[in-house]
Coordinates of C-alpha atoms in Angstrom, one line a residue:
X1 CA 101.7 -113.6 129.5
X2 CA 101.8 -109.5 127.5
X3 CA 103.6 -110.2 124.4
X4 CA 105.0 -108.1 121.2
X5 CA 102.7 -108.1 117.7
X6 CA 104.6 -110.0 115.0
X7 CA 107.7 -107.6 114.0
X8 CA 107.0 -105.5 110.8
X9 CA 110.0 -103.3 110.1
X10 CA 113.3 -103.5 106.9
X11 CA 112.6 -114.6 111.2
X12 CA 117.2 -128.4 119.7
X13 CA 119.5 -128.4 121.4
X14 CA 122.2 -131.3 120.7
X15 CA 124.9 -131.5 123.8
X16 CA 127.2 -129.3 124.4
X17 CA 130.7 -130.0 124.9
X18 CA 131.5 -130.7 129.1
X19 CA 133.4 -127.7 130.7
X20 CA 136.6 -129.6 132.4
X21 CA 136.9 -130.5 128.4
X22 CA 136.4 -127.3 127.3
X23 CA 139.1 -126.3 129.4
X24 CA 141.7 -128.7 129.2
X25 CA 141.2 -128.8 124.6
X26 CA 141.9 -124.7 125.2
X27 CA 144.0 -124.1 128.8
X28 CA 147.6 -125.2 127.0
X29 CA 147.2 -121.9 124.8
X30 CA 150.7 -120.0 124.5
X31 CA 151.6 -116.3 124.2
X32 CA 152.1 -117.1 120.5
X33 CA 148.1 -118.5 120.2
X34 CA 148.2 -113.8 120.0
X35 CA 146.2 -113.0 117.2
X36 CA 147.6 -110.5 114.9
X37 CA 146.4 -107.2 116.0
X38 CA 146.3 -108.2 119.1
X39 CA 142.3 -107.4 121.1
X40 CA 142.4 -103.6 119.3
X41 CA 143.9 -104.5 116.0
X42 CA 142.5 -104.8 112.3
X43 CA 143.4 -108.6 111.5
X44 CA 141.6 -109.4 108.7
X45 CA 140.3 -105.6 107.3
X46 CA 142.0 -104.4 104.5
X47 CA 141.0 -100.7 103.0
X48 CA 138.6 -102.7 100.9
X49 CA 137.6 -105.9 102.6
X50 CA 137.2 -107.8 106.2
X51 CA 137.9 -111.8 106.0
X52 CA 135.7 -113.9 107.9
X53 CA 134.9 -117.7 108.1
X54 CA 133.2 -120.1 110.3
X55 CA 133.2 -123.3 112.4
X56 CA 129.7 -125.9 111.6
X57 CA 129.6 -129.3 112.7
X58 CA 128.8 -130.6 109.0
X59 CA 129.7 -134.1 110.3
X60 CA 129.4 -136.1 113.0
X61 CA 128.5 -139.6 114.0
X62 CA 125.0 -139.1 114.6
X63 CA 124.0 -137.6 111.3
X64 CA 123.6 -134.5 112.6
X65 CA 124.5 -131.4 110.9
X66 CA 124.6 -127.5 110.6
X67 CA 126.3 -127.6 107.2
X68 CA 123.3 -125.7 105.5
X69 CA 123.9 -122.9 107.6
X70 CA 127.4 -122.5 104.8
X71 CA 125.2 -121.9 102.3
X72 CA 122.8 -119.3 104.1
X73 CA 126.1 -117.1 105.3
X74 CA 127.2 -117.3 101.4
X75 CA 123.9 -115.7 100.3
X76 CA 123.6 -112.9 102.5
X77 CA 127.5 -112.2 102.0
X78 CA 127.1 -111.6 98.2
X79 CA 124.0 -109.9 98.2
X80 CA 125.9 -107.5 100.5
X81 CA 128.9 -107.2 98.1
X82 CA 126.8 -107.0 95.3
X83 CA 125.4 -103.2 97.1
X84 CA 128.8 -102.2 97.8
X85 CA 129.7 -103.7 101.0
X86 CA 129.8 -102.5 104.4
X87 CA 131.8 -99.1 104.5
X88 CA 133.1 -100.0 101.6
X89 CA 134.4 -103.1 102.3
X90 CA 133.2 -106.6 100.8
X91 CA 133.0 -109.5 102.8
X92 CA 136.0 -112.5 101.7
X93 CA 133.9 -115.3 103.4
X94 CA 136.4 -118.5 102.8
X95 CA 134.1 -121.0 104.3
X96 CA 133.4 -122.6 107.2
X97 CA 136.0 -125.5 109.1
X98 CA 133.3 -128.7 110.1
X99 CA 134.3 -129.7 114.1
X100 CA 132.4 -133.3 113.3
X101 CA 130.8 -132.5 116.1
X102 CA 133.5 -133.1 119.1
X103 CA 135.3 -130.1 121.1
X104 CA 139.1 -130.6 119.7
X105 CA 138.2 -130.4 116.2
X106 CA 136.5 -127.6 117.7
X107 CA 138.8 -125.6 119.3
X108 CA 141.6 -126.2 115.9
X109 CA 139.5 -125.0 113.4
X110 CA 138.8 -121.9 115.5
X111 CA 142.6 -121.8 115.9
X112 CA 143.4 -122.4 112.7
X113 CA 140.8 -119.0 110.9
X114 CA 142.6 -117.1 113.3
X115 CA 146.0 -118.0 113.5
X116 CA 146.9 -119.5 110.2
X117 CA 143.4 -117.5 107.8
X118 CA 144.3 -114.6 110.1
X119 CA 139.7 -114.0 109.8
X120 CA 138.7 -110.8 111.6
X121 CA 135.7 -112.5 112.7
X122 CA 133.8 -116.0 112.6
X123 CA 130.6 -116.0 111.0
X124 CA 128.7 -118.4 111.2
X125 CA 129.8 -120.6 114.1
X126 CA 126.9 -123.5 114.5
X127 CA 128.2 -125.7 116.5
X128 CA 126.5 -127.7 119.5
X129 CA 129.9 -129.4 120.9
X130 CA 131.8 -126.3 119.7
X131 CA 135.7 -126.7 121.8
X132 CA 137.1 -122.6 120.2
X133 CA 135.1 -121.1 122.8
X134 CA 137.7 -119.9 125.4
X135 CA 140.1 -119.5 122.8
X136 CA 138.0 -116.8 120.4
X137 CA 137.0 -115.0 123.7
X138 CA 140.9 -114.8 125.3
X139 CA 142.1 -113.9 121.8
X140 CA 139.3 -111.4 121.5
X141 CA 138.0 -112.6 118.1
X142 CA 134.6 -111.5 117.7
X143 CA 132.0 -115.1 116.5
X144 CA 129.2 -115.1 116.0
X145 CA 126.1 -117.9 115.5
X146 CA 122.8 -119.8 116.6
X147 CA 124.1 -119.7 120.0
X148 CA 122.4 -123.5 121.3
X149 CA 124.6 -124.0 124.0
X150 CA 126.2 -122.4 127.4
X151 CA 129.4 -121.7 126.4
X152 CA 127.4 -118.8 124.0
X153 CA 126.4 -117.5 127.0
X154 CA 128.4 -114.4 129.0
X155 CA 130.8 -114.0 126.5
X156 CA 132.0 -110.5 124.9
X157 CA 133.6 -112.2 122.0
X158 CA 130.4 -114.2 121.4
X159 CA 127.1 -113.0 119.7
X160 CA 124.2 -115.5 118.9
X161 CA 121.9 -113.8 116.5
X162 CA 118.6 -114.6 118.2
X163 CA 120.4 -114.3 122.1
X164 CA 121.7 -116.9 124.5
X165 CA 119.1 -120.1 124.4
X166 CA 121.2 -121.6 127.2
X167 CA 120.5 -119.3 129.9
X168 CA 121.6 -119.5 133.4
X169 CA 118.9 -119.6 135.9
X170 CA 118.0 -115.9 137.6
X171 CA 118.3 -115.1 133.9
X172 CA 115.4 -114.7 131.0
X173 CA 114.9 -117.6 129.4
X174 CA 112.2 -117.7 127.2
X175 CA 108.1 -118.2 126.8
X176 CA 107.7 -118.0 123.3
X177 CA 107.2 -121.8 122.4
X178 CA 104.7 -122.0 125.0
X179 CA 102.3 -119.1 124.4
X180 CA 102.2 -120.2 120.4
X181 CA 101.4 -124.0 121.3
X182 CA 98.6 -122.2 123.7
X183 CA 97.3 -119.7 120.6
X184 CA 97.1 -122.9 118.2
X185 CA 95.2 -125.0 121.0
X186 CA 93.0 -121.4 121.8
X187 CA 94.4 -121.2 124.9
X188 CA 96.3 -123.4 127.9
X189 CA 93.5 -122.9 130.3
X190 CA 92.8 -126.3 132.2
X191 CA 95.7 -127.9 129.3
X192 CA 98.5 -130.1 130.5
X193 CA 101.8 -131.3 128.9
X194 CA 104.8 -133.3 129.1
X195 CA 108.3 -132.5 128.7
X196 CA 110.5 -136.0 126.9
X197 CA 113.9 -135.8 127.3
X198 CA 117.3 -138.1 126.7
X199 CA 119.7 -138.7 129.5
X200 CA 122.1 -136.2 128.0
X201 CA 123.2 -132.7 129.8
X202 CA 121.5 -130.3 127.0
X203 CA 118.8 -132.8 127.1
X204 CA 118.2 -132.2 130.5
X205 CA 118.8 -128.8 130.7
X206 CA 116.5 -128.2 127.7
X207 CA 113.5 -130.1 130.4
X208 CA 114.2 -127.1 132.4
X209 CA 113.8 -124.3 129.8
X210 CA 110.3 -126.0 128.0
X211 CA 108.7 -127.0 131.0
X212 CA 109.6 -123.0 132.4
X213 CA 108.2 -121.2 128.5
X214 CA 105.1 -123.9 128.7
X215 CA 104.3 -123.4 132.9
X216 CA 105.0 -119.3 132.1
X217 CA 102.2 -119.5 129.4
X218 CA 99.3 -121.6 131.5
X219 CA 99.9 -124.9 130.9
X220 CA 100.1 -127.0 133.8
X221 CA 103.5 -129.5 133.7
X222 CA 102.4 -133.2 133.5
X223 CA 105.8 -133.8 134.1
X224 CA 108.6 -134.8 132.5
X225 CA 111.4 -137.7 131.6
X226 CA 114.4 -137.9 130.9
X227 CA 114.7 -141.3 131.3
X228 CA 115.7 -142.6 127.5
X229 CA 119.5 -143.2 126.7
X230 CA 121.3 -141.0 124.7
X231 CA 123.1 -143.2 122.0
X232 CA 120.0 -144.2 120.3
X233 CA 116.5 -144.9 120.6
X234 CA 115.3 -147.6 122.3
X235 CA 113.5 -151.0 120.6
X236 CA 110.2 -151.3 123.0
X237 CA 108.9 -147.4 123.3
X238 CA 105.9 -149.3 125.4
X239 CA 107.1 -148.4 128.7
X240 CA 108.0 -144.8 127.9
X241 CA 104.8 -144.2 126.3
X242 CA 102.3 -145.4 129.1
X243 CA 103.9 -144.0 131.5
X244 CA 103.3 -140.5 128.8
X245 CA 99.5 -141.7 128.5
X246 CA 98.7 -141.8 132.1
X247 CA 101.1 -139.1 133.4
X248 CA 98.2 -136.2 133.3
X249 CA 95.9 -138.1 136.2
X250 CA 95.5 -141.3 134.8
X251 CA 95.1 -139.5 131.1
X252 CA 97.2 -138.2 128.6
X253 CA 98.2 -134.8 128.7
X254 CA 96.7 -132.1 126.0
X255 CA 100.3 -131.7 124.6
X256 CA 103.4 -133.9 124.3
X257 CA 106.9 -131.4 123.6
X258 CA 110.6 -133.2 122.4
X259 CA 113.9 -131.7 123.0
X260 CA 115.6 -134.7 121.8
X261 CA 117.4 -134.4 119.2
X262 CA 115.2 -135.4 116.4
X263 CA 116.2 -138.2 113.7
X264 CA 114.8 -141.6 114.9
X265 CA 114.5 -140.5 118.5
X266 CA 111.2 -138.5 118.0
X267 CA 109.9 -140.5 115.0
X268 CA 110.1 -144.0 117.0
X269 CA 108.4 -141.5 119.8
X270 CA 105.6 -140.0 117.9
X271 CA 104.6 -143.7 115.7
X272 CA 104.4 -145.3 119.2
X273 CA 102.3 -142.5 120.8
X274 CA 99.8 -142.6 117.4
X275 CA 99.6 -146.9 118.0
X276 CA 98.9 -146.1 121.5
X277 CA 95.8 -144.0 120.6
X278 CA 97.2 -140.4 121.2
X279 CA 95.3 -137.4 120.1
X280 CA 96.6 -134.7 121.9
X281 CA 99.5 -132.0 120.4
X282 CA 103.1 -133.0 119.6
X283 CA 105.8 -130.4 119.2
X284 CA 109.4 -130.0 118.5
X285 CA 112.5 -128.0 118.0
X286 CA 113.8 -130.3 114.8
X287 CA 111.1 -131.7 112.9
X288 CA 111.3 -128.8 110.5
X289 CA 113.2 -129.9 107.9
X290 CA 112.4 -131.0 104.3
X291 CA 114.9 -134.3 104.3
X292 CA 113.0 -136.0 106.9
X293 CA 110.4 -135.6 103.2
X294 CA 112.9 -138.2 102.2
X295 CA 111.3 -141.5 104.1
X296 CA 107.7 -142.1 104.0
X297 CA 107.5 -143.7 107.2
X298 CA 109.3 -140.9 108.8
X299 CA 106.8 -138.6 107.8
X300 CA 103.8 -141.0 108.3
X301 CA 105.5 -140.2 111.9
X302 CA 105.6 -136.8 112.1
X303 CA 102.6 -135.4 110.2
X304 CA 100.3 -133.5 112.0
X305 CA 103.9 -132.7 114.5
X306 CA 104.5 -129.0 115.0
X307 CA 108.2 -127.9 114.7
X308 CA 108.7 -124.6 116.6
X309 CA 112.0 -122.5 115.0
X310 CA 112.9 -119.5 115.5
X311 CA 112.7 -117.2 112.3
X312 CA 109.7 -117.0 110.0
X313 CA 108.4 -120.2 108.2
X314 CA 110.1 -120.3 104.5
X315 CA 106.3 -120.6 103.3
X316 CA 105.5 -117.3 105.0
X317 CA 104.9 -114.2 102.4
X318 CA 106.6 -112.0 103.9
X319 CA 108.8 -110.2 102.0
X320 CA 112.3 -110.9 104.4
X321 CA 111.8 -114.1 103.5
X322 CA 110.9 -114.0 99.8
X323 CA 114.4 -112.1 99.9
X324 CA 115.8 -114.4 101.6
X325 CA 114.9 -117.4 99.6
X326 CA 115.6 -115.8 96.2
X327 CA 119.0 -115.3 97.6
X328 CA 119.8 -118.3 98.8
X329 CA 118.6 -119.7 95.4
X330 CA 121.2 -117.8 93.2
X331 CA 123.8 -118.4 95.7
X332 CA 123.3 -122.5 95.8
X333 CA 121.2 -122.5 92.9
X334 CA 117.4 -124.7 92.0
X335 CA 118.6 -127.5 93.9
X336 CA 119.0 -125.5 97.2
X337 CA 117.9 -127.2 100.2
X338 CA 116.1 -124.9 102.2
X339 CA 116.2 -126.0 106.4
X340 CA 116.5 -123.9 109.4
X341 CA 120.1 -124.2 109.8
X342 CA 120.6 -122.0 106.0
X343 CA 118.3 -119.5 107.8
X344 CA 120.4 -119.4 110.7
X345 CA 123.9 -118.8 108.7
X346 CA 122.1 -116.3 106.8
X347 CA 120.3 -114.2 109.5
X348 CA 123.6 -114.6 111.5
X349 CA 125.5 -113.0 108.5
X350 CA 122.5 -109.9 108.2
X351 CA 123.0 -109.3 111.9
X352 CA 127.0 -109.1 111.4
X353 CA 126.5 -106.7 108.7
X354 CA 124.5 -104.1 110.5
X355 CA 127.0 -104.6 113.4
X356 CA 129.5 -103.9 111.0
X357 CA 127.2 -101.1 110.0
X358 CA 127.2 -99.8 113.4
X359 CA 130.9 -99.8 113.8
X360 CA 131.7 -97.4 111.0
X361 CA 134.5 -97.5 108.6
X362 CA 137.5 -97.1 111.5
X363 CA 137.1 -101.2 112.1
X364 CA 138.9 -103.0 114.0
X365 CA 138.2 -105.7 116.8
X366 CA 137.3 -103.6 119.9
X367 CA 135.6 -101.0 117.4
X368 CA 133.3 -104.4 116.7
X369 CA 132.9 -105.0 120.6
X370 CA 132.2 -100.8 121.0
X371 CA 129.3 -100.7 118.7
X372 CA 127.9 -104.3 119.5
X373 CA 127.6 -103.2 123.1
X374 CA 124.7 -101.7 122.6
X375 CA 123.1 -103.0 119.9
X376 CA 119.0 -103.4 119.1
X377 CA 118.2 -105.1 115.3
X378 CA 114.3 -105.7 114.4
X379 CA 114.3 -108.5 111.7
X380 CA 110.8 -109.3 110.3
X381 CA 113.0 -112.8 109.5
X382 CA 114.1 -113.7 113.2
X383 CA 112.3 -111.3 115.9
X384 CA 114.9 -109.1 117.0
X385 CA 118.4 -109.2 118.8
X386 CA 119.1 -106.6 121.8
X387 CA 122.9 -106.5 122.9
X388 CA 123.5 -106.7 126.0
X389 CA 121.0 -108.9 127.2
X390 CA 120.9 -111.6 124.5
X391 CA 124.1 -112.0 125.9
X392 CA 122.3 -113.9 128.9
X393 CA 118.9 -114.5 127.3
X394 CA 117.1 -115.4 124.1
X395 CA 115.3 -113.1 121.8
X396 CA 112.0 -114.6 123.4
X397 CA 111.0 -115.8 119.3
X398 CA 109.4 -118.5 117.3
X399 CA 106.5 -119.6 114.8
X400 CA 104.9 -122.8 114.9
X401 CA 105.0 -125.4 111.3
X402 CA 102.9 -128.0 111.3
X403 CA 103.8 -130.9 108.6
X404 CA 100.5 -132.1 107.2
X405 CA 100.5 -134.7 104.1
X406 CA 103.6 -134.4 103.2
X407 CA 103.6 -130.5 102.7
X408 CA 105.0 -127.6 105.8
X409 CA 102.1 -125.4 106.5
X410 CA 102.5 -122.4 108.8
X411 CA 100.6 -122.3 111.8
X412 CA 101.6 -119.6 113.9
X413 CA 103.7 -116.4 112.5
X414 CA 106.9 -115.9 114.2
X415 CA 106.2 -113.7 117.2
X416 CA 108.3 -112.5 120.0
X417 CA 107.0 -112.9 123.7
X418 CA 108.5 -111.7 126.9
X419 CA 111.0 -113.6 128.7
X420 CA 110.6 -114.6 132.0
X421 CA 112.7 -115.6 134.7
X422 CA 114.5 -119.3 135.0

């Protein structure tokens, strides 16, 4: 597999809203929803400011939260403003709306920001069941964030800071996760992988993309399962663990990948695997979270697990990461928690600032879209972003972080790999 070296230049998906629900929630829009200035106007732009606000899943019934992205964006915008802004304009960041992980609240939040607050763009957006996508597309309002769901992809108004992470069949899909695990093991040849998901549409979709990442890197697919109930983890893990332990021709696979939402799903599975004597490598997209260290039982279950963030880890010595941490601590204080959502908010804001630079002083939404039509930006903090390709495929970059004895350590620094066809 051809790779590109780690960039040196100046870093899990959870269920998306059903399309039918999204259509019902946004299809009743009327002409009074038009944003000030229309498609080519300068809503949210004055001679000395650009007004933005975001939508995050700050609270949810499952406990999942992307709330840290607000601090990340605030920190990056604060540094930009201290340096004079972009083309003489400061960023007026009014904070974020909480969608509660429900599509209708997300749709209402998007309308509030556009119609009442009159923002120029929505930054950051990180909400796995965001319901405002179609409204923003109709109004031609830019929105930037962590593009974890298919509702991000293919829209003129939407920009994932690391591309489209849920590509449709026939488009490019990432190989970095499989290749990084192969590098950690010293190669994929002769090794097998099991992919575990829950019974949800997004998790099932993740089985396709993640399995493809590992087979493209040279692993044999021992099997996969999406039989776990999505609402809550099982009381008895033994049926699932027994299946995994015999999946590779009667023996355990070399790698177990979880595409589940994290929390008690992952800690329960990992504890049960270890109890059954599993000695292989375990990896997921959600365990790189300092909050897990607050619970000794969870910490034990996740010990040795390789998490796969899509940015250069906080423990890295890269200057871009050091600057990000300094910005966040300045904005949030010494007690700020450096989690993956802080990083996604920070790098989303960073990409937005670069797009504003390219759009120029005569800023309208149409000039912003025109600048974004052929946009390229490399940053060691998150890798790279390319548009228009980033509308239909991911940026192909990621790292590995391992939890060992209660501390996170970098296992593989951020690298970018060539995508393959899904």
